Backbone as CSV, one residue per row, in Angstrom:
resi,resn,N_x,N_y,N_z,CA_x,CA_y,CA_z,C_x,C_y,C_z
1,MET,11.034,-8.255,40.697,11.299,-8.887,41.988,12.660,-8.433,42.506
2,THR,12.709,-8.010,43.768,13.955,-7.554,44.365,14.840,-8.741,44.712
3,GLU,16.085,-8.682,44.288,17.017,-9.767,44.553,17.406,-9.780,46.028
4,ARG,17.360,-10.952,46.628,17.710,-11.075,48.041,19.212,-10.938,48.211
5,PRO,19.657,-10.245,49.271,21.095,-10.096,49.492,21.753,-11.437,49.786
6,ASP,22.974,-11.579,49.355,23.742,-12.805,49.556,24.443,-12.744,50.910
7,PRO,24.017,-13.541,51.905,24.629,-13.470,53.244,26.118,-13.780,53.234
8,VAL,26.522,-14.724,52.392,27.936,-15.107,52.356,28.791,-13.943,51.846
9,ALA,28.318,-13.272,50.768,29.076,-12.152,50.209,29.144,-10.994,51.196
10,ILE,28.035,-10.725,51.890,28.015,-9.622,52.853,28.928,-9.923,54.030
11,ALA,28.892,-11.161,54.515,29.772,-11.549,55.623,31.234,-11.410,55.208
12,SER,31.536,-11.780,53.962,32.913,-11.668,53.470,33.348,-10.207,53.423
13,ARG,32.454,-9.294,52.980,32.795,-7.871,52.935,33.015,-7.316,54.341
14,ILE,32.212,-7.768,55.274,32.358,-7.293,56.654,33.711,-7.708,57.218
15,VAL,34.082,-8.967,57.020,35.371,-9.448,57.530,36.527,-8.738,56.830
16,GLN,36.401,-8.540,55.511,37.468,-7.856,54.772,37.635,-6.424,55.244
17,ARG,36.521,-5.717,55.415,36.574,-4.341,55.886,37.116,-4.283,57.303
18,ARG,36.718,-5.221,58.151,37.214,-5.268,59.530,38.735,-5.442,59.549
19,ASP,39.238,-6.339,58.676,40.688,-6.564,58.617,41.418,-5.330,58.096
20,GLN,40.810,-4.630,57.121,41.433,-3.407,56.597,41.597,-2.358,57.692
21,LEU,40.617,-2.283,58.588,40.654,-1.299,59.672,41.464,-1.777,60.871
22,GLY,41.923,-3.024,60.817,42.698,-3.557,61.932,41.869,-3.822,63.180
23,LEU,40.595,-4.179,62.993,39.700,-4.427,64.116,39.601,-5.917,64.393
24,SER,39.585,-6.276,65.660,39.295,-7.653,66.032,37.790,-7.865,66.021
25,GLU,37.378,-9.118,66.109,35.941,-9.407,66.180,35.320,-8.733,67.396
26,TRP,36.040,-8.776,68.511,35.524,-8.162,69.745,35.364,-6.654,69.574
27,MET,36.346,-5.996,68.956,36.283,-4.550,68.779,35.124,-4.148,67.875
28,LEU,34.904,-4.924,66.786,33.790,-4.614,65.902,32.464,-4.788,66.636
29,ALA,32.342,-5.859,67.404,31.107,-6.090,68.158,30.871,-4.967,69.163
30,TYR,31.937,-4.528,69.809,31.815,-3.436,70.790,31.351,-2.151,70.109
31,ARG,31.934,-1.833,68.953,31.539,-0.626,68.225,30.083,-0.698,67.758
32,ALA,29.634,-1.908,67.405,28.270,-2.083,66.912,27.278,-2.334,68.047
33,ASN,27.764,-2.274,69.298,26.904,-2.417,70.479,26.201,-3.776,70.497
34,MET,26.992,-4.848,70.377,26.440,-6.203,70.447,27.519,-7.157,70.955
35,ALA,27.119,-8.306,71.387,28.059,-9.312,71.861,28.750,-9.987,70.677
36,PRO,30.025,-10.416,70.854,30.711,-11.106,69.758,29.965,-12.345,69.267
37,ALA,29.329,-13.072,70.179,28.579,-14.262,69.769,27.404,-13.882,68.871
38,TYR,26.770,-12.756,69.165,25.647,-12.325,68.345,26.137,-11.844,66.979
39,LEU,27.310,-11.221,66.963,27.896,-10.804,65.687,28.135,-12.016,64.804
40,ARG,28.691,-13.087,65.365,28.933,-14.301,64.588,27.623,-14.893,64.073
41,GLN,26.586,-14.849,64.911,25.287,-15.364,64.505,24.714,-14.554,63.347
42,LEU,24.883,-13.237,63.397,24.393,-12.385,62.324,25.073,-12.700,60.997
43,LEU,26.383,-12.899,61.039,27.116,-13.164,59.803,26.682,-14.487,59.186
44,GLN,26.278,-15.436,60.001,25.802,-16.708,59.477,24.360,-16.622,58.974
45,ALA,23.520,-15.841,59.669,22.096,-15.792,59.345,21.778,-14.844,58.195
46,GLY,22.552,-13.774,58.056,22.297,-12.818,56.995,21.480,-11.629,57.461
47,PRO,21.364,-10.588,56.620,20.735,-9.322,57.032,19.246,-9.422,57.313
48,GLU,18.554,-10.422,56.768,17.124,-10.526,57.024,16.827,-10.914,58.479
49,PHE,17.822,-11.450,59.157,17.632,-11.869,60.546,17.462,-10.666,61.468
50,ASP,18.273,-9.615,61.243,18.195,-8.407,62.067,18.757,-7.243,61.247
51,PRO,17.938,-6.643,60.386,18.434,-5.579,59.499,19.051,-4.409,60.240
52,GLU,18.463,-3.990,61.365,18.991,-2.837,62.105,20.393,-3.120,62.633
53,ALA,20.651,-4.366,63.015,21.979,-4.712,63.515,23.030,-4.571,62.421
54,PHE,22.667,-4.910,61.187,23.617,-4.777,60.089,23.892,-3.308,59.765
55,VAL,22.921,-2.459,59.970,23.153,-1.022,59.810,24.165,-0.541,60.841
56,ARG,24.066,-1.042,62.072,25.035,-0.666,63.115,26.423,-1.193,62.772
57,ILE,26.480,-2.383,62.207,27.777,-2.938,61.795,28.412,-2.059,60.717
58,ALA,27.607,-1.654,59.729,28.125,-0.796,58.659,28.664,0.507,59.227
59,THR,27.924,1.104,60.168,28.379,2.346,60.800,29.681,2.125,61.545
60,ALA,29.779,1.011,62.256,30.999,0.696,63.007,32.194,0.508,62.084
61,LEU,31.929,0.108,60.836,33.002,-0.095,59.862,33.291,1.157,59.041
62,GLY,32.606,2.258,59.363,32.831,3.511,58.648,32.292,3.501,57.238
63,THR,31.225,2.732,57.000,30.609,2.691,55.677,29.101,2.788,55.854
64,THR,28.340,2.505,54.818,26.880,2.544,54.895,26.325,1.181,54.508
65,TRP,25.059,0.942,54.879,24.458,-0.338,54.542,24.358,-0.542,53.026
66,PRO,23.946,0.445,52.214,23.935,0.219,50.755,25.310,-0.131,50.199
67,GLU,26.357,0.496,50.713,27.702,0.189,50.236,28.119,-1.210,50.653
68,LEU,27.764,-1.595,51.882,28.078,-2.934,52.362,27.287,-3.978,51.582
69,LEU,26.069,-3.644,51.203,25.207,-4.568,50.471,25.728,-4.811,49.060
70,SER,26.168,-3.741,48.401,26.590,-3.859,47.004,28.087,-4.085,46.843
71,GLY,28.845,-3.738,47.880,30.291,-3.843,47.778,30.912,-2.734,46.959
72,HIS,30.148,-1.659,46.716,30.649,-0.560,45.880,30.467,0.765,46.586
73,ARG,31.540,1.571,46.651,31.466,2.925,47.162,31.334,3.884,45.998
74,PRO,30.377,4.829,46.083,30.221,5.785,44.977,31.483,6.588,44.695
75,ASP,32.298,6.826,45.725,33.505,7.635,45.533,34.759,6.774,45.451
76,ALA,34.591,5.479,45.215,35.755,4.598,45.140,36.560,4.896,43.881
77,PRO,37.883,4.691,43.927,38.687,4.908,42.725,38.314,3.897,41.654
78,PRO,38.458,4.266,40.369,38.103,3.334,39.298,39.071,2.176,39.240
79,GLY,38.623,1.104,38.576,39.497,-0.042,38.366,39.397,-1.104,39.432
80,GLN,38.338,-1.099,40.242,38.213,-2.109,41.285,37.480,-3.356,40.800
81,SER,36.846,-3.284,39.648,36.161,-4.449,39.107,37.177,-5.437,38.536
82,ASP,36.741,-6.686,38.389,37.599,-7.694,37.775,37.773,-7.405,36.289
83,ALA,38.840,-7.952,35.711,39.068,-7.795,34.275,37.944,-8.462,33.500
84,GLY,37.617,-7.902,32.337,36.564,-8.456,31.508,37.024,-9.723,30.803
85,PRO,36.088,-10.463,30.209,36.461,-11.677,29.474,37.217,-11.335,28.197
86,HIS,38.265,-12.092,27.924,39.067,-11.913,26.710,39.517,-10.460,26.532
87,PRO,40.277,-9.915,27.485,40.685,-8.506,27.382,41.620,-8.272,26.198
88,LEU,41.485,-7.089,25.593,42.316,-6.691,24.465,42.963,-5.347,24.768
89,LEU,44.254,-5.221,24.476,44.975,-3.965,24.638,45.310,-3.432,23.253
90,LEU,44.731,-2.267,22.921,44.907,-1.683,21.601,45.700,-0.387,21.708
91,HIS,46.647,-0.180,20.797,47.401,1.063,20.737,46.672,2.054,19.835
92,LEU,46.610,3.297,20.283,45.851,4.323,19.577,46.774,5.188,18.727
93,SER,46.242,5.647,17.606,46.991,6.592,16.776,46.926,7.976,17.422
94,GLU,47.790,8.891,16.965,47.782,10.235,17.539,46.457,10.952,17.301
95,PRO,45.859,10.889,16.105,44.539,11.517,15.939,43.482,10.930,16.872
96,GLN,43.522,9.624,17.093,42.577,9.009,18.027,42.784,9.541,19.441
97,CYS,44.041,9.752,19.817,44.342,10.284,21.152,43.735,11.675,21.332
98,TRP,43.903,12.538,20.349,43.361,13.892,20.455,41.837,13.878,20.446
99,ASP,41.250,12.959,19.701,39.792,12.847,19.708,39.286,12.476,21.097
100,LEU,39.978,11.576,21.771,39.556,11.143,23.100,39.742,12.255,24.132
101,ILE,40.834,12.981,24.022,41.078,14.080,24.965,40.005,15.154,24.835
102,GLY,39.537,15.386,23.608,38.498,16.389,23.398,39.046,17.802,23.486
103,THR,38.169,18.755,23.739,38.575,20.160,23.799,38.961,20.605,25.194
104,HIS,38.483,19.893,26.222,38.821,20.263,27.599,38.393,19.129,28.523
105,GLY,38.904,19.179,29.743,38.591,18.145,30.727,39.522,18.238,31.913
106,VAL,39.713,17.113,32.595,40.616,17.036,33.736,41.659,15.961,33.460
107,GLY,42.920,16.312,33.639,44.011,15.367,33.451,45.003,15.488,34.580
108,ARG,46.153,14.827,34.418,47.193,14.844,35.454,48.505,15.336,34.852
109,ILE,49.039,16.374,35.463,50.316,16.916,35.042,51.423,16.265,35.868
110,GLY,52.474,15.813,35.202,53.618,15.215,35.875,54.848,16.074,35.685
111,LEU,55.471,16.474,36.804,56.627,17.379,36.753,57.815,16.775,37.491
112,PRO,59.040,17.039,37.011,60.240,16.457,37.623,60.738,17.280,38.809
113,VAL,60.105,17.129,39.956,60.560,17.821,41.159,61.110,16.776,42.123
114,GLY,62.464,16.782,42.317,63.114,15.754,43.132,62.602,15.727,44.557
115,PRO,62.779,14.580,45.246,63.504,13.386,44.783,62.679,12.468,43.891
116,ALA,61.388,12.782,43.659,60.546,11.944,42.815,59.613,12.837,42.006
117,PRO,59.116,12.343,40.873,58.181,13.145,40.075,56.913,13.469,40.863
118,LEU,56.327,14.612,40.548,55.083,15.044,41.188,53.973,14.992,40.161
119,VAL,52.864,14.360,40.510,51.714,14.223,39.612,50.496,14.841,40.289
120,LEU,49.846,15.788,39.594,48.711,16.510,40.168,47.579,16.625,39.155
121,PRO,46.324,16.584,39.610,45.201,16.784,38.689,45.007,18.266,38.387
122,VAL,44.735,18.585,37.145,44.417,19.952,36.729,43.361,19.879,35.636
123,ASN,42.509,20.898,35.576,41.610,20.964,34.426,42.318,21.721,33.305
124,TYR,42.058,21.287,32.086,42.842,21.759,30.941,41.934,22.136,29.786
125,THR,42.540,22.786,28.801,41.899,22.995,27.509,42.916,22.656,26.427
126,VAL,42.420,22.271,25.270,43.290,21.959,24.131,43.310,23.161,23.198
127,ASP,44.507,23.582,22.807,44.643,24.739,21.920,45.718,24.450,20.889
128,ALA,45.314,24.298,19.643,46.241,24.123,18.517,47.249,23.014,18.778
129,GLY,46.760,21.857,19.195,47.634,20.713,19.410,48.505,20.810,20.639
130,THR,48.136,21.645,21.598,48.866,21.750,22.855,47.868,21.669,24.014
131,ILE,48.395,21.429,25.208,47.591,21.399,26.429,47.854,22.676,27.206
132,VAL,46.792,23.346,27.653,46.926,24.602,28.390,46.162,24.495,29.701
133,TYR,46.782,24.986,30.773,46.095,25.056,32.059,46.611,26.248,32.858
134,ARG,45.890,26.603,33.905,46.267,27.723,34.766,46.582,27.213,36.166
135,THR,47.532,27.896,36.815,47.897,27.515,38.172,48.493,28.715,38.896
136,ALA,48.812,28.531,40.164,49.448,29.599,40.937,50.945,29.641,40.598
137,PRO,51.545,30.844,40.519,52.959,30.952,40.110,53.912,30.137,40.976
138,ARG,53.616,30.030,42.255,54.489,29.251,43.139,53.807,27.976,43.622
139,GLY,52.768,27.552,42.922,52.039,26.351,43.302,52.760,25.086,42.885
140,ALA,52.257,23.964,43.378,52.887,22.682,43.088,52.820,22.327,41.611
141,ALA,51.787,22.812,40.909,51.618,22.484,39.486,52.289,23.495,38.568
142,ALA,53.115,24.390,39.127,53.799,25.407,38.322,55.184,24.900,37.917
143,PRO,55.389,24.592,36.637,56.700,24.098,36.197,57.652,25.246,35.900
144,ALA,58.919,24.950,35.924,59.908,25.920,35.465,59.793,26.063,33.944
145,GLU,60.096,27.227,33.437,60.020,27.472,32.001,60.915,26.483,31.246
146,GLY,60.335,25.793,30.267,61.093,24.866,29.441,61.366,23.515,30.069
147,SER,60.806,23.244,31.236,61.080,21.970,31.899,60.312,20.842,31.226
148,PRO,60.829,19.611,31.297,60.083,18.471,30.748,58.820,18.228,31.568
149,ALA,57.784,17.739,30.911,56.522,17.502,31.602,55.776,16.378,30.892
150,SER,54.957,15.700,31.651,54.056,14.710,31.072,52.630,15.100,31.425
151,PHE,51.702,14.674,30.577,50.295,14.967,30.836,49.489,13.743,30.445
152,GLN,48.631,13.289,31.342,47.861,12.074,31.105,46.375,12.333,31.313
153,VAL,45.572,11.793,30.414,44.119,11.837,30.517,43.613,10.417,30.309
154,ASP,42.660,9.982,31.109,42.131,8.630,30.915,40.671,8.563,31.320
155,HIS,40.062,7.465,30.953,38.660,7.206,31.292,38.507,5.723,31.570
156,ILE,37.820,5.381,32.682,37.623,3.993,33.075,36.132,3.707,33.182
157,ASP,35.703,2.615,32.589,34.326,2.125,32.731,34.403,0.850,33.558
158,ASP,34.199,0.984,34.883,34.323,-0.162,35.773,33.317,-1.253,35.434
159,ARG,32.100,-0.859,35.098,31.041,-1.845,34.889,31.369,-2.760,33.717
160,ARG,31.975,-2.204,32.670,32.292,-2.992,31.482,33.749,-3.413,31.411
161,SER,34.545,-3.043,32.413,35.985,-3.356,32.437,36.666,-2.858,31.162
162,ARG,36.337,-1.617,30.800,36.932,-0.997,29.630,37.535,0.346,30.013
163,GLY,38.381,0.862,29.149,38.942,2.177,29.423,39.987,2.566,28.402
164,TRP,40.436,3.805,28.505,41.503,4.288,27.634,42.385,5.254,28.407
165,SER,43.595,5.418,27.903,44.551,6.330,28.532,45.406,6.964,27.452
166,VAL,45.600,8.278,27.569,46.440,9.024,26.630,47.563,9.696,27.415
167,LEU,48.785,9.542,26.928,49.956,10.122,27.585,50.662,11.072,26.625
168,ILE,50.918,12.296,27.099,51.631,13.308,26.316,52.947,13.623,27.015
169,LEU,54.041,13.535,26.294,55.363,13.902,26.795,55.848,15.124,26.032
170,GLY,56.326,16.122,26.754,56.773,17.328,26.071,57.440,18.305,27.009
171,GLU,57.341,19.587,26.676,57.943,20.654,27.474,56.871,21.627,27.929
172,ALA,57.093,22.195,29.111,56.162,23.173,29.674,56.698,24.580,29.433
173,HIS,55.820,25.471,28.959,56.209,26.855,28.703,55.180,27.804,29.308
174,HIS,55.664,28.912,29.836,54.775,29.920,30.400,54.208,30.789,29.277
175,ILE,52.959,31.174,29.426,52.314,32.062,28.457,52.211,33.441,29.104
176,ASP,53.064,34.367,28.661,53.146,35.684,29.297,52.422,36.784,28.520
177,ASP,52.101,36.538,27.260,51.484,37.560,26.421,50.042,37.814,26.894
178,PRO,49.702,39.037,27.332,48.340,39.333,27.819,47.253,39.086,26.781
179,ASP,47.537,39.400,25.514,46.542,39.170,24.471,46.260,37.671,24.309
180,GLU,47.316,36.871,24.385,47.140,35.428,24.270,46.387,34.884,25.481
181,GLN,46.684,35.394,26.647,45.964,34.978,27.846,44.480,35.315,27.739
182,GLN,44.187,36.479,27.220,42.796,36.878,27.064,42.079,35.975,26.061
183,ARG,42.760,35.629,24.979,42.154,34.730,23.996,41.871,33.366,24.616
184,LEU,42.838,32.865,25.364,42.673,31.539,25.963,41.575,31.526,27.024
185,SER,41.421,32.639,27.722,40.426,32.685,28.802,39.003,32.524,28.273
186,ALA,38.801,32.743,26.975,37.476,32.584,26.385,37.193,31.136,25.998
187,LEU,38.204,30.273,26.050,38.017,28.872,25.688,37.413,28.095,26.850
188,PRO,36.659,27.024,26.573,36.098,26.217,27.656,37.191,25.484,28.427
189,GLY,36.993,25.351,29.730,37.902,24.566,30.552,39.091,25.310,31.113
190,THR,39.175,26.633,30.912,40.354,27.364,31.392,40.175,27.969,32.778
191,THR,38.969,27.928,33.321,38.768,28.422,34.689,39.148,27.327,35.668
192,PRO,40.154,27.548,36.530,40.617,26.487,37.432,39.523,26.021,38.383
193,TRP,39.333,24.720,38.480,38.373,24.161,39.424,38.764,24.477,40.854
194,ALA,40.067,24.566,41.112,40.537,24.771,42.488,40.239,26.177,42.991
195,GLY,39.904,27.104,42.087,39.581,28.462,42.500,40.811,29.235,42.951
196,GLY,40.588,30.421,43.461,41.688,31.254,43.938,42.437,31.929,42.808
197,ALA,43.465,32.681,43.184,44.275,33.414,42.197,45.253,32.442,41.535
198,ARG,45.071,32.202,40.255,45.947,31.295,39.509,46.276,31.942,38.162
199,PRO,47.105,32.987,38.200,47.347,33.773,36.989,48.396,33.184,36.043
200,LEU,49.090,32.114,36.453,50.130,31.550,35.594,49.503,30.614,34.562
201,TRP,49.698,30.966,33.292,49.229,30.120,32.197,50.384,29.226,31.741
202,VAL,50.098,27.939,31.603,51.125,26.963,31.221,50.668,26.240,29.960
203,ARG,51.595,26.113,29.006,51.313,25.372,27.773,52.266,24.178,27.679
204,ILE,51.699,22.984,27.493,52.508,21.788,27.284,52.573,21.519,25.784
205,ARG,53.796,21.658,25.229,53.994,21.376,23.806,54.436,19.919,23.650
206,PRO,53.633,19.105,22.985,53.936,17.672,22.913,55.155,17.365,22.057
207,GLY,55.960,16.425,22.538,57.003,15.836,21.719,56.605,14.437,21.301
208,GLU,55.735,13.827,22.114,55.262,12.462,21.833,53.856,12.314,22.393
209,VAL,52.979,11.733,21.599,51.604,11.477,22.025,51.309,10.003,21.793
210,SER,50.902,9.294,22.836,50.599,7.867,22.716,49.352,7.554,23.529
211,GLY,48.709,6.471,23.189,47.501,6.095,23.906,47.207,4.614,23.789
212,ARG,46.433,4.121,24.733,46.027,2.727,24.743,44.556,2.621,25.115
213,ARG,43.925,1.609,24.582,42.526,1.329,24.927,42.421,-0.139,25.351
214,ILE,41.719,-0.368,26.448,41.472,-1.718,26.930,40.020,-2.057,26.685
215,GLY,39.779,-3.154,25.980,38.424,-3.609,25.702,38.340,-5.105,25.864
216,THR,37.310,-5.701,25.326,37.127,-7.150,25.380,36.890,-7.686,23.990
217,GLY,37.372,-8.902,23.761,37.229,-9.494,22.450,36.000,-10.396,22.348
């Protein structure tokens, strides 16, 4: 049996989204091609009263009816769900951190470029206890030789309110040896997702590896 939509929850999402966009009731009604009085009636009656009108409302709010119905955007950032019951914060050992990072994936490189640190996503590979990635020589993710750097990888399970995060602090070094570059290019995860010419190979040598896992008790 299909669960009937909750009119109160949908009306609340509509008002919240309207406020986020800075729209008045009149402006939303105008965008949805209806009178403000009819908009108020719809929010009280629910989507079964006039389904097509709710589709117009969703369009006027820059979203879709399925997203308005569920309150979830497929491309929304993680961590929007409420905390789980009896949350637990666990500290991970260094071997556990490396197990979670795996052999390759996508993480965030943090570099000290004033006036504030710069954090960018890059795809990486793990090589002999170090993090390796490729970038453009003058790109934003290109560190100076020997500069301090941080690298973070995490995973969030919104549905279960669980997740983990691993943080690596160390130094960034350029890999200039052609033979070493050729060896690394055969490893998984070394082809930059961003595409283009990215011939600079960077290795992050860890000085400290720490991690945390959030679960429920």
